[in-house]
Coordinates of C-alpha atoms in Angstrom, one line a residue:
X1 CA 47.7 13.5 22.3
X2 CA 44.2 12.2 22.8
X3 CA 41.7 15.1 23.4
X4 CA 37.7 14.6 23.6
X5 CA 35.4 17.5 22.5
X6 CA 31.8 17.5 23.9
X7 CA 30.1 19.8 22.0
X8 CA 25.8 20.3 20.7
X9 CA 27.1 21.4 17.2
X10 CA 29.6 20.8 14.3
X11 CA 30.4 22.0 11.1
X12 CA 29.0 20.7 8.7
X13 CA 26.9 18.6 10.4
X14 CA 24.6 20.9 12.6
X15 CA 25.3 24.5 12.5
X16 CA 23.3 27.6 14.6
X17 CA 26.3 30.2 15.1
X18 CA 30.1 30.3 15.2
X19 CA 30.2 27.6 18.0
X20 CA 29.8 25.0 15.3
X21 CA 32.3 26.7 13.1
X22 CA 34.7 25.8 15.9
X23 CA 34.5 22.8 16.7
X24 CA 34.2 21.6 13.4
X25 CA 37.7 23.4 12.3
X26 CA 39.8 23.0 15.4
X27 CA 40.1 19.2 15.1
X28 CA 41.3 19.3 11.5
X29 CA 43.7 22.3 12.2
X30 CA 44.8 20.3 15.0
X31 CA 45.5 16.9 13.2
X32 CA 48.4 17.9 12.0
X33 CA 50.4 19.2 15.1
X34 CA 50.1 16.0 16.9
X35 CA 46.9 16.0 18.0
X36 CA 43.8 13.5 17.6
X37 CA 40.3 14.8 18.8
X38 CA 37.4 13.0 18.8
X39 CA 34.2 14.9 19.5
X40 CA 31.1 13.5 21.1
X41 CA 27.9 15.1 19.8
X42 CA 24.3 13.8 19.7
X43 CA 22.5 11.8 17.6
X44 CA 20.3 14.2 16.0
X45 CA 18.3 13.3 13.0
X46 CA 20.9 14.8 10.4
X47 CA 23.8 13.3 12.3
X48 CA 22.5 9.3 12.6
X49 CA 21.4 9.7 9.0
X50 CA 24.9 10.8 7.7
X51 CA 26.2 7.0 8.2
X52 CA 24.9 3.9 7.7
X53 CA 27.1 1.5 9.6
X54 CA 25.7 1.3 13.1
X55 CA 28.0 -0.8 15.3
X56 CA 27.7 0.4 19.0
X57 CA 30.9 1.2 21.3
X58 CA 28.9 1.4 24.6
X59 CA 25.4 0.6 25.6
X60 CA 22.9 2.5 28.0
X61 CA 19.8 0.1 29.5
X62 CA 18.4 3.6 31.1
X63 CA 19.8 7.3 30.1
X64 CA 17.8 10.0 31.0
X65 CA 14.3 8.1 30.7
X66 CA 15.5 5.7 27.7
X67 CA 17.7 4.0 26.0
X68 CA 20.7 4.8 24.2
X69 CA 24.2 4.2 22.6
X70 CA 27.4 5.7 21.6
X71 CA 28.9 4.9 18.0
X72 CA 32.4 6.1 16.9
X73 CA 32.0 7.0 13.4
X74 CA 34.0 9.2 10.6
X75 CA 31.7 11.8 8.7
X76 CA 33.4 14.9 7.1
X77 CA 36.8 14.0 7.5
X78 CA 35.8 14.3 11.6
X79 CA 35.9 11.2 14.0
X80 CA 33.0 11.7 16.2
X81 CA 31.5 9.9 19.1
X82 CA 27.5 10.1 18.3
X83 CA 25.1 9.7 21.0
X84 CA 21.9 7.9 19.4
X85 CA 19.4 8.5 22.2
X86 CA 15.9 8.8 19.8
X87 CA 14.0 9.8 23.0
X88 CA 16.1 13.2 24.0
X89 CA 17.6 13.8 20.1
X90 CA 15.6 12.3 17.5
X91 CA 12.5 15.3 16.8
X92 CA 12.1 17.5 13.9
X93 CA 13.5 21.1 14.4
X94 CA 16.6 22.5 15.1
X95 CA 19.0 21.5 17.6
X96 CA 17.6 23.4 20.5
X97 CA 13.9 23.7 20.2
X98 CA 10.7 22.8 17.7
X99 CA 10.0 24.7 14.3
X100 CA 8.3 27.5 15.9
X101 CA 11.4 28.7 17.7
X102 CA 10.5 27.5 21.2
X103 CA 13.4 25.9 23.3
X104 CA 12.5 22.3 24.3
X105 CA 11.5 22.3 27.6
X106 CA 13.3 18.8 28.1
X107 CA 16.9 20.4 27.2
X108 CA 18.1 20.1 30.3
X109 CA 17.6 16.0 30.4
X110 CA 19.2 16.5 27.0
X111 CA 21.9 17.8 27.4
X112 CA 22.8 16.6 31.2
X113 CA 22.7 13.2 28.8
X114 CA 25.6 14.6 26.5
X115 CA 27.5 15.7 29.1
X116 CA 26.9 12.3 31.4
X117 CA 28.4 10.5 28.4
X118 CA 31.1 12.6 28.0
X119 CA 32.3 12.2 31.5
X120 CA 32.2 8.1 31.3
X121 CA 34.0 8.3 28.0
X122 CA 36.5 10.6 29.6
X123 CA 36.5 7.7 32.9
X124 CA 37.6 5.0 29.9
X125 CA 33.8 4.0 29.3
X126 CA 35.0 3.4 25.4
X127 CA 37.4 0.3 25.5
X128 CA 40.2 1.3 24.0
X129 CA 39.8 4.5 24.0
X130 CA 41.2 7.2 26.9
X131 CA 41.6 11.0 26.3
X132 CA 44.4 12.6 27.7
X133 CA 41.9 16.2 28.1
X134 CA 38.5 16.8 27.6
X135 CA 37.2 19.8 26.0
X136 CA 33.7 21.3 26.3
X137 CA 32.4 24.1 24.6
X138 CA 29.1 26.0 26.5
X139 CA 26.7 25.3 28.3
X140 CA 25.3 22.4 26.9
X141 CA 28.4 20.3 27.4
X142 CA 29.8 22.0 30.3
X143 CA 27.9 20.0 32.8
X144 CA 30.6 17.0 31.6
X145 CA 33.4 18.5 33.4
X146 CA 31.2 18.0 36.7
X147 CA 30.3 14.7 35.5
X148 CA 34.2 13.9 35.4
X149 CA 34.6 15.9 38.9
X150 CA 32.6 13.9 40.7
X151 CA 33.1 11.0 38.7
X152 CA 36.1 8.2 37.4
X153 CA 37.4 11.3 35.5
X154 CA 38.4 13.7 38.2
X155 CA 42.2 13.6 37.4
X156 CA 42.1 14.2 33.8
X157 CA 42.8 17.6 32.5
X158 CA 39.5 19.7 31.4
X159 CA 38.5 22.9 29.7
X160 CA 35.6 24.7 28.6
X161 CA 35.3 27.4 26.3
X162 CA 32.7 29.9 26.4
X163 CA 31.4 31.0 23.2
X164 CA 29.0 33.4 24.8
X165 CA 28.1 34.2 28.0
X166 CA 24.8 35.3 27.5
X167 CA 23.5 31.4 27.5
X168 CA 24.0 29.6 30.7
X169 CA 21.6 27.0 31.2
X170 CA 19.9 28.1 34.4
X171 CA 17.1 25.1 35.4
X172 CA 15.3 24.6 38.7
X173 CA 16.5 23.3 41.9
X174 CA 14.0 20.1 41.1
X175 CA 15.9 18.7 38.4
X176 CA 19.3 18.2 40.1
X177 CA 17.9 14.9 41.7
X178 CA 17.7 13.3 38.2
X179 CA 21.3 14.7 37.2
X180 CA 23.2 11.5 38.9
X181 CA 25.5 13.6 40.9
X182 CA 26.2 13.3 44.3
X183 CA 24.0 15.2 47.2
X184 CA 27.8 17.1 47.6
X185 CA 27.2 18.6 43.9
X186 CA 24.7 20.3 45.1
X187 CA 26.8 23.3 46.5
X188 CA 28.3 26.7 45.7
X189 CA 31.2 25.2 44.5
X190 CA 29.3 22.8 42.5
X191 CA 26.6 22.8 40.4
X192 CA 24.5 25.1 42.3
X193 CA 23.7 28.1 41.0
X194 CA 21.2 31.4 42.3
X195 CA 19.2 28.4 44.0
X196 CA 19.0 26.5 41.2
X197 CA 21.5 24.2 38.7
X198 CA 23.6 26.4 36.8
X199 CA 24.9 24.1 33.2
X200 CA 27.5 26.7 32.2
X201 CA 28.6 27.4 35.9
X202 CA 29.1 24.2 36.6
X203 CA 31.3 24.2 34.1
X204 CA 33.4 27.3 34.6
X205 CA 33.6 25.7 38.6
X206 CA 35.4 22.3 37.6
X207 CA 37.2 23.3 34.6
X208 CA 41.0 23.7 34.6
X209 CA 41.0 26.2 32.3
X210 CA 38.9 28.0 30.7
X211 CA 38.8 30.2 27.3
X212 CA 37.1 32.3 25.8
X213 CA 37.1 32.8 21.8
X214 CA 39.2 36.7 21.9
X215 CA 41.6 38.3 24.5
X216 CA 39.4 41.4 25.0
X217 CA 36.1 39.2 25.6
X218 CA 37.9 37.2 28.4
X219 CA 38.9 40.5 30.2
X220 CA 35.1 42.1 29.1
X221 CA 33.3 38.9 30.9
X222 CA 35.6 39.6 34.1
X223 CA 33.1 43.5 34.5
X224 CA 29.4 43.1 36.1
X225 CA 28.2 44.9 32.6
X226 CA 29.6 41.7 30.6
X227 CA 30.0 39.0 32.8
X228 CA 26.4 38.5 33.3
X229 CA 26.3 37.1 37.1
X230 CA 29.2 35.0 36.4
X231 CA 31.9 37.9 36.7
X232 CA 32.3 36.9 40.9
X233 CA 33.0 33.4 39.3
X234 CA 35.0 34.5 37.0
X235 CA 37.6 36.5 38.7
X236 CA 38.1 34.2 41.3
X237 CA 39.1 31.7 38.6
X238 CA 41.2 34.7 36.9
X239 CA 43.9 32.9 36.4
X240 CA 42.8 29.9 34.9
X241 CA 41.4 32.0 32.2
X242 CA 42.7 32.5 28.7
X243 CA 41.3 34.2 25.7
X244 CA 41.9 32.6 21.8
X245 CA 40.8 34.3 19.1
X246 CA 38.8 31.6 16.2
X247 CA 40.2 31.2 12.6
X248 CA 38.1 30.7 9.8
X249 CA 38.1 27.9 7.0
X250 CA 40.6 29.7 4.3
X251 CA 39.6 26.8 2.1
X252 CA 35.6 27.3 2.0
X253 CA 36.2 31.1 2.6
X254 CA 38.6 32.0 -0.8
X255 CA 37.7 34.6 -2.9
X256 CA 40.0 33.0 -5.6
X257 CA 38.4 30.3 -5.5
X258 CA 34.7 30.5 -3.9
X259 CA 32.1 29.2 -6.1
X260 CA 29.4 31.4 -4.5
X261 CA 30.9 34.4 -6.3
X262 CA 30.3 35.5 -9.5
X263 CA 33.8 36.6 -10.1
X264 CA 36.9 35.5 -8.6
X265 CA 40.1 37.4 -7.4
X266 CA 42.2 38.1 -5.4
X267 CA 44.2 41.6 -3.2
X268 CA 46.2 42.2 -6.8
X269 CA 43.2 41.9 -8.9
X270 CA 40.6 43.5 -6.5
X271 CA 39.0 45.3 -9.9
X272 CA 37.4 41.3 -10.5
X273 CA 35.2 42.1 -7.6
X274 CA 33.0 44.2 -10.2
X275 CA 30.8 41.8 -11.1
X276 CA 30.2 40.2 -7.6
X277 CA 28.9 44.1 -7.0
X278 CA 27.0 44.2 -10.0
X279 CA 25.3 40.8 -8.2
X280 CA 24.6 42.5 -5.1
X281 CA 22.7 45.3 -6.7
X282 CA 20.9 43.0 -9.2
X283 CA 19.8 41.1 -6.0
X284 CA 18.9 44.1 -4.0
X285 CA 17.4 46.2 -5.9
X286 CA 19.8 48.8 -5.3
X287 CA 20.8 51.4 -7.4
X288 CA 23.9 51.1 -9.5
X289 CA 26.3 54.2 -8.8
X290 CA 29.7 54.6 -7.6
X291 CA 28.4 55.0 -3.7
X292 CA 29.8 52.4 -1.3
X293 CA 27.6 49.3 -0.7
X294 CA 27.7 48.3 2.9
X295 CA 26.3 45.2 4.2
X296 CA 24.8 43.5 7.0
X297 CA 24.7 39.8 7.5
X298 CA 24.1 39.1 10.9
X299 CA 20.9 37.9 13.1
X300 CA 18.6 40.5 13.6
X301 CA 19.2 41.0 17.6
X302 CA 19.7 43.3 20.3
X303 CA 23.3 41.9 21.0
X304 CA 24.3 42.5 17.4
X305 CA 23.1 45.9 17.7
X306 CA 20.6 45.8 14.9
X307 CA 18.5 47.9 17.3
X308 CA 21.0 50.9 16.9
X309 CA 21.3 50.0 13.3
X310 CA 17.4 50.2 12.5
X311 CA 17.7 53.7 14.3
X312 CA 20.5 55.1 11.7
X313 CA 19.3 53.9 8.2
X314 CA 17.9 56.9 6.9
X315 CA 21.2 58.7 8.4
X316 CA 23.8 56.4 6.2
X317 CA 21.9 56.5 3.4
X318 CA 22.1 60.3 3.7
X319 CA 25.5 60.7 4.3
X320 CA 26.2 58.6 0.9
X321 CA 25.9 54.6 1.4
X322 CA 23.9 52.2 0.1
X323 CA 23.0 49.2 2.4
X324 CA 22.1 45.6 2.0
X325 CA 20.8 43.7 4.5
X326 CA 20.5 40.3 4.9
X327 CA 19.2 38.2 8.1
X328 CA 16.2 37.2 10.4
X329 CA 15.4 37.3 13.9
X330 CA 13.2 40.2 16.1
X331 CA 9.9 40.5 14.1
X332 CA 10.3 44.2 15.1
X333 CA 13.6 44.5 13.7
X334 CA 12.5 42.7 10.5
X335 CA 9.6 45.4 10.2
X336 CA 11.9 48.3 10.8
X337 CA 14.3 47.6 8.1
X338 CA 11.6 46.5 5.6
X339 CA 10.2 49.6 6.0
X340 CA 13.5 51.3 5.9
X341 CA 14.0 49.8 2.5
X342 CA 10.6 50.5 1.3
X343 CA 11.2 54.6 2.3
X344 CA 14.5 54.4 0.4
X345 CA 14.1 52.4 -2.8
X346 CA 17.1 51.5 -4.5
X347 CA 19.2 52.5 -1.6
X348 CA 18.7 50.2 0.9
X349 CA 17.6 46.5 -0.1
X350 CA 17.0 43.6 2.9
X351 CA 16.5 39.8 2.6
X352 CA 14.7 38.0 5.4
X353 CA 16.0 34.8 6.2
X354 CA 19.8 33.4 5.7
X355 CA 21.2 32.3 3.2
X356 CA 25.0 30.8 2.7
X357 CA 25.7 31.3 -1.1
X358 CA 24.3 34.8 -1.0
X359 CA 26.4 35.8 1.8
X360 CA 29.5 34.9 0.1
X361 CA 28.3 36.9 -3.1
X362 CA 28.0 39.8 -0.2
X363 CA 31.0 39.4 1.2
X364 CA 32.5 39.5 -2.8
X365 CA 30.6 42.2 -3.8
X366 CA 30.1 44.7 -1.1
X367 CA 32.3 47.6 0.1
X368 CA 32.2 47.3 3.5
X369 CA 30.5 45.1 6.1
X370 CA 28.9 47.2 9.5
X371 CA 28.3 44.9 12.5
X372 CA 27.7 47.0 15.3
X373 CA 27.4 44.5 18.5
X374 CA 26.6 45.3 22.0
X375 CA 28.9 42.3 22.9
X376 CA 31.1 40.0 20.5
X377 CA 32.8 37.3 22.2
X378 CA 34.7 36.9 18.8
X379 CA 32.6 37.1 15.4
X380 CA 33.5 35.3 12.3
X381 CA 31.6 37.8 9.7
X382 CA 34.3 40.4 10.4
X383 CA 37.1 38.2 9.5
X384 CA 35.6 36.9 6.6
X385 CA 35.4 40.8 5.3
X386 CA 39.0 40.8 6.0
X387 CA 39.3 38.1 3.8
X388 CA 37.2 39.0 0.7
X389 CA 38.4 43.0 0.8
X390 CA 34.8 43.5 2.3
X391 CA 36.2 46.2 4.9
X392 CA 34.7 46.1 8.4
X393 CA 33.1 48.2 10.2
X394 CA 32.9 47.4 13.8
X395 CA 32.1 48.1 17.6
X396 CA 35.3 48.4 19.6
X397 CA 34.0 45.0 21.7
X398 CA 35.4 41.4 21.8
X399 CA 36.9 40.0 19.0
X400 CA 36.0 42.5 17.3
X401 CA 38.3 45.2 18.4
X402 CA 41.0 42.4 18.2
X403 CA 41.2 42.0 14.9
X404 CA 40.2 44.9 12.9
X405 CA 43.2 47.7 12.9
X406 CA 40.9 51.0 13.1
X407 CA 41.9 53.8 10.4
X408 CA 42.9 56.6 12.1
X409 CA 45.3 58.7 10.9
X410 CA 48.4 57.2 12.1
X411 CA 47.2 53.3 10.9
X412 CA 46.5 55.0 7.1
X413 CA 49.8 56.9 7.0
X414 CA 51.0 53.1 8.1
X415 CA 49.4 51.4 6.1
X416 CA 48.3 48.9 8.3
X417 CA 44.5 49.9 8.3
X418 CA 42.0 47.2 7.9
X419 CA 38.5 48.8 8.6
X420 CA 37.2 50.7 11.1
X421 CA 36.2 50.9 14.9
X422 CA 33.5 53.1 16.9
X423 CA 32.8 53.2 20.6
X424 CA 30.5 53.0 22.6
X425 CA 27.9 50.9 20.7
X426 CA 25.4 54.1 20.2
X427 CA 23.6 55.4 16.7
X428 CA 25.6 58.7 17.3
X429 CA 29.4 56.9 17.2
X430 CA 28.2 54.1 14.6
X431 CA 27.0 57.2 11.9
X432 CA 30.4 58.8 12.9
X433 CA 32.1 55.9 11.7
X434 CA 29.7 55.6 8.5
X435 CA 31.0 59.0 7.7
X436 CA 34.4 57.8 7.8
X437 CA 34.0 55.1 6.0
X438 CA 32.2 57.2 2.9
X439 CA 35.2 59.9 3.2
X440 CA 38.2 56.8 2.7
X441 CA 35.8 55.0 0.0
X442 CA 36.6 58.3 -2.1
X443 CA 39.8 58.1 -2.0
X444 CA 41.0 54.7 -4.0
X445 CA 44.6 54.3 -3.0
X446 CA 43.7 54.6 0.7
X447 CA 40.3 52.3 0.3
X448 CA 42.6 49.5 -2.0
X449 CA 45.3 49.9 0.6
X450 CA 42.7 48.7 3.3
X451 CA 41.2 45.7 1.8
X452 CA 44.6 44.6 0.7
X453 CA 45.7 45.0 4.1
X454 CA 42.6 43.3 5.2
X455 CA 42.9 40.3 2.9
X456 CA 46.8 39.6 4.0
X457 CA 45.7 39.9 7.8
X458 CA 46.1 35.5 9.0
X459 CA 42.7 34.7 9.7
X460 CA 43.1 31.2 9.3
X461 CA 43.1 28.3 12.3
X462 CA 46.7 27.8 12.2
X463 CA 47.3 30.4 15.4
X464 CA 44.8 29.7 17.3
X465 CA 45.1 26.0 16.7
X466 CA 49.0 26.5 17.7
X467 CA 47.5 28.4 21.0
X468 CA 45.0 25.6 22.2
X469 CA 47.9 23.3 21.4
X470 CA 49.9 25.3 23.9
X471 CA 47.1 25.7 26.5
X472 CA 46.9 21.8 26.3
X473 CA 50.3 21.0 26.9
X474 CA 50.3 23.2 30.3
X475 CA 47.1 21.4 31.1
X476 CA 48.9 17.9 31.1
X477 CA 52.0 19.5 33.1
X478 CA 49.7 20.1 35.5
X479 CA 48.2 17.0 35.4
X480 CA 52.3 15.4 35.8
X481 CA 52.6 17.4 38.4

């Protein structure tokens, strides 16, 4: 089976958030259940200098003011379509806007450009090559399934996963002239969207099926409070909709094996965590006691809640924890937690910034790991926790409340507990479940019993890969049909 992903990032090419996490795993879990995906991404600076062999599979004279070309190239182990197109692609930066943080104000020609290639790959563009399903992922790439709908490509199977609503890729009604698309396009059932030309919309119109990246996020984005305009859309399309929970790498993300850590180990020699702790407080400049360590790693927004947390610092660190903090984001939030740390020396510690070695040591080291999201269409920090005995604490929301088993009462006696949930996403319920947490970490059978729970739970790509596998199959019976 031949399937095309159209998608802004990949691991470990380019990587902003989970999305490229994604797409970068799926095809490898995939490859070995039949499936060959290729994914088309652009030609940013990091990409065209990661080969050397340039040998062009299609040409573009004009594409979105200049010219361009598509190479099919292997990098990471990945077979990628790269679109080299220096005038949309090749600027210093990150992926979606200029060193200062500000979008670029062209990234709708941008990515209308991805997703205009996508669509003449999926209408056989590439000699030789024809996908049997095309797979977008957001709203930077969704615009290729209306590309193919109006296009060569309108009978090949499509889907689109949304890795978060929240970004849609709303732009003016005066760029849809440029777009290429027929005057038709321009409709409710089209493109058009509050007026304007809606990127992700489009997508979610001309899509056979659509996912999203948890069960409980793809029945949260079908309510007005998370379905952010698009709920009408949404509901009406109801039954096209399917919700797939992500996997992580088990191979970069091993405690027995992870070079990050100071210590390795594994759920029947948890006691080898010990020095990974010992890390964390040598980095933090926390306190070394027998208090539970809880850790944030997460950027430092309103959806992730770090709002609520920056309200309830001084109340965990009363009620027993120590907290360390790594991330960037809201200069406001940044201030709040420095300041935090400041008041409580040695009990709270917080690193500005991100970095992927120390979050592993984290993940080793601490106790427990608190991410307290207004909205999670899945998370990936709460399964690597799972993973590393790091126990989660976690809003009921998303993907979150899909795959951490809360500890009540009847999930200890069980033994099936693997962290802990709170609801609604408020300081109040969040220091409840701090409590909690500080009242299990004192008892050690009940606290081992939950990371080793934790660390059996499959968080790996091999069930989800197996589900997409599925969803594609009914995508090509329909297509028979």
């Amino acid at each position: 089976m031949q399937v095309l992903s159209v998608t802004p990032e990949i691991f470990p090419l380019i990587k902003t958030g989970g999305l490229a996490d994604v797409t970068g795993a799926l095809p490898i879990a995939l490859a070995g259940k039949g499936v060959a995906m290729r994914s088309l991404v652009p030609g940013y600076p990091q990409i065209m200098d990661a080969f050397k062999k340039k040998k062009p599979v299609h040409h573009y004279p004009l594409l979105q003011g200049g010219k361009a070309s598509v190479h099919a190239v292997q990098i990471a182990g990945l077979d990628l379509f790269v679109l080299d197109a220096p005038h949309l692609f090749d600027r210093p930066g990150g992926p979606y806007g200029n060193a200062t943080g500000a979008d670029w104000p062209d990234n709708w020609r941008r990515f209308a450009a991805l997703s205009q290639v996508g669509g003449d790959i999926a209408g056989g563009a590439v000699s030789g090559y024809q996908p049997d399903i095309v797979h977008a992922h957001d709203w930077q790439s969704a615009m290729t399934l209306a590309y193919m709908r109006y296009g060569k490509a309108v009978g090949t199977p499509s889907m689109i996963t949304v890795h978060n609503l929240a970004f849609q890729g709303q732009f003016g009604a005066g760029i849809f002239g440029e777009l290429g698309l027929p005057a038709a396009a321009m409709a409710l059932d089209g493109v058009e969207y509050y007026g304007g030309v809606g990127f992700l919309k489009a997508g979610l119109q001309a899509a056979w099926a659509i996912t999203t990246v948890s069960p409980t996020y793809a029945q949260e984005i079908r309510s007005p409070e998370f379905g952010m305009g698009l709920d009408g859309l949404i509901n009406m399309r109801s039954v096209d909709l399917y919700g797939i929970v992500n996997g992580i790498d088990t191979e970069i993300w091993n405690p027995e094996t992870d070079k990050h850590l100071v210590s390795n180990y594994t759920a029947k020699t948890l006691k080898a965590r010990h020095p990974n702790r010992t890390a964390v407080e040598d980095r933090f400049n926390l306190d070394r006691d027998d208090s539970p360590i809880v850790c944030v790693i997460s950027r430092l927004t309103w959806q992730k809640g770090m709002d609520i947390l920056a309200t309830v610092v001084d109340g965990i660190v009363a009620r027993g924890a120590r907290l360390a903090i790594l991330g960037s984001g809201d200069a406001g939030l940044e201030g709040a937690l420095l300041a935090a740390a400041a008041r409580h020396r040695g009990r709270i510690g917080v690193v500005v910034g991100y970095d992927e070695a120390l979050s592993h040591t984290m993940q080793g080291g601490c106790d427990a790991i608190v991410i307290p999201s207004r909205f999670e269409p899945c998370g990936l920090t709460q399964l690597y926790g799972l993973r590393y005995g790091c126990v989660p604490v976690v809003a009921r929301t998303g993907g979150l409340a899909d795959t951490v088993i809360d500890a009540n009462e009847a999930a200890i006696s069980a033994g099936v507990a693997t962290g802990f949930q709170f609801a609604p996403a408020d300081a109040g319920a969040l220091l409840h479940a701090i409590r909690r947490l500080v009242a299990a970490h004192a008892h050690p059978t009940i606290w081992t019993s939950m990371q080793r729970q934790g660390m059996k739970a499959d968080v790996s790509w091999d069930k989800s890969a197996e589900k997409y596998l599925e969803l594609y199959r009914l995508l090509l019976s329909k297509r028979a049909v």
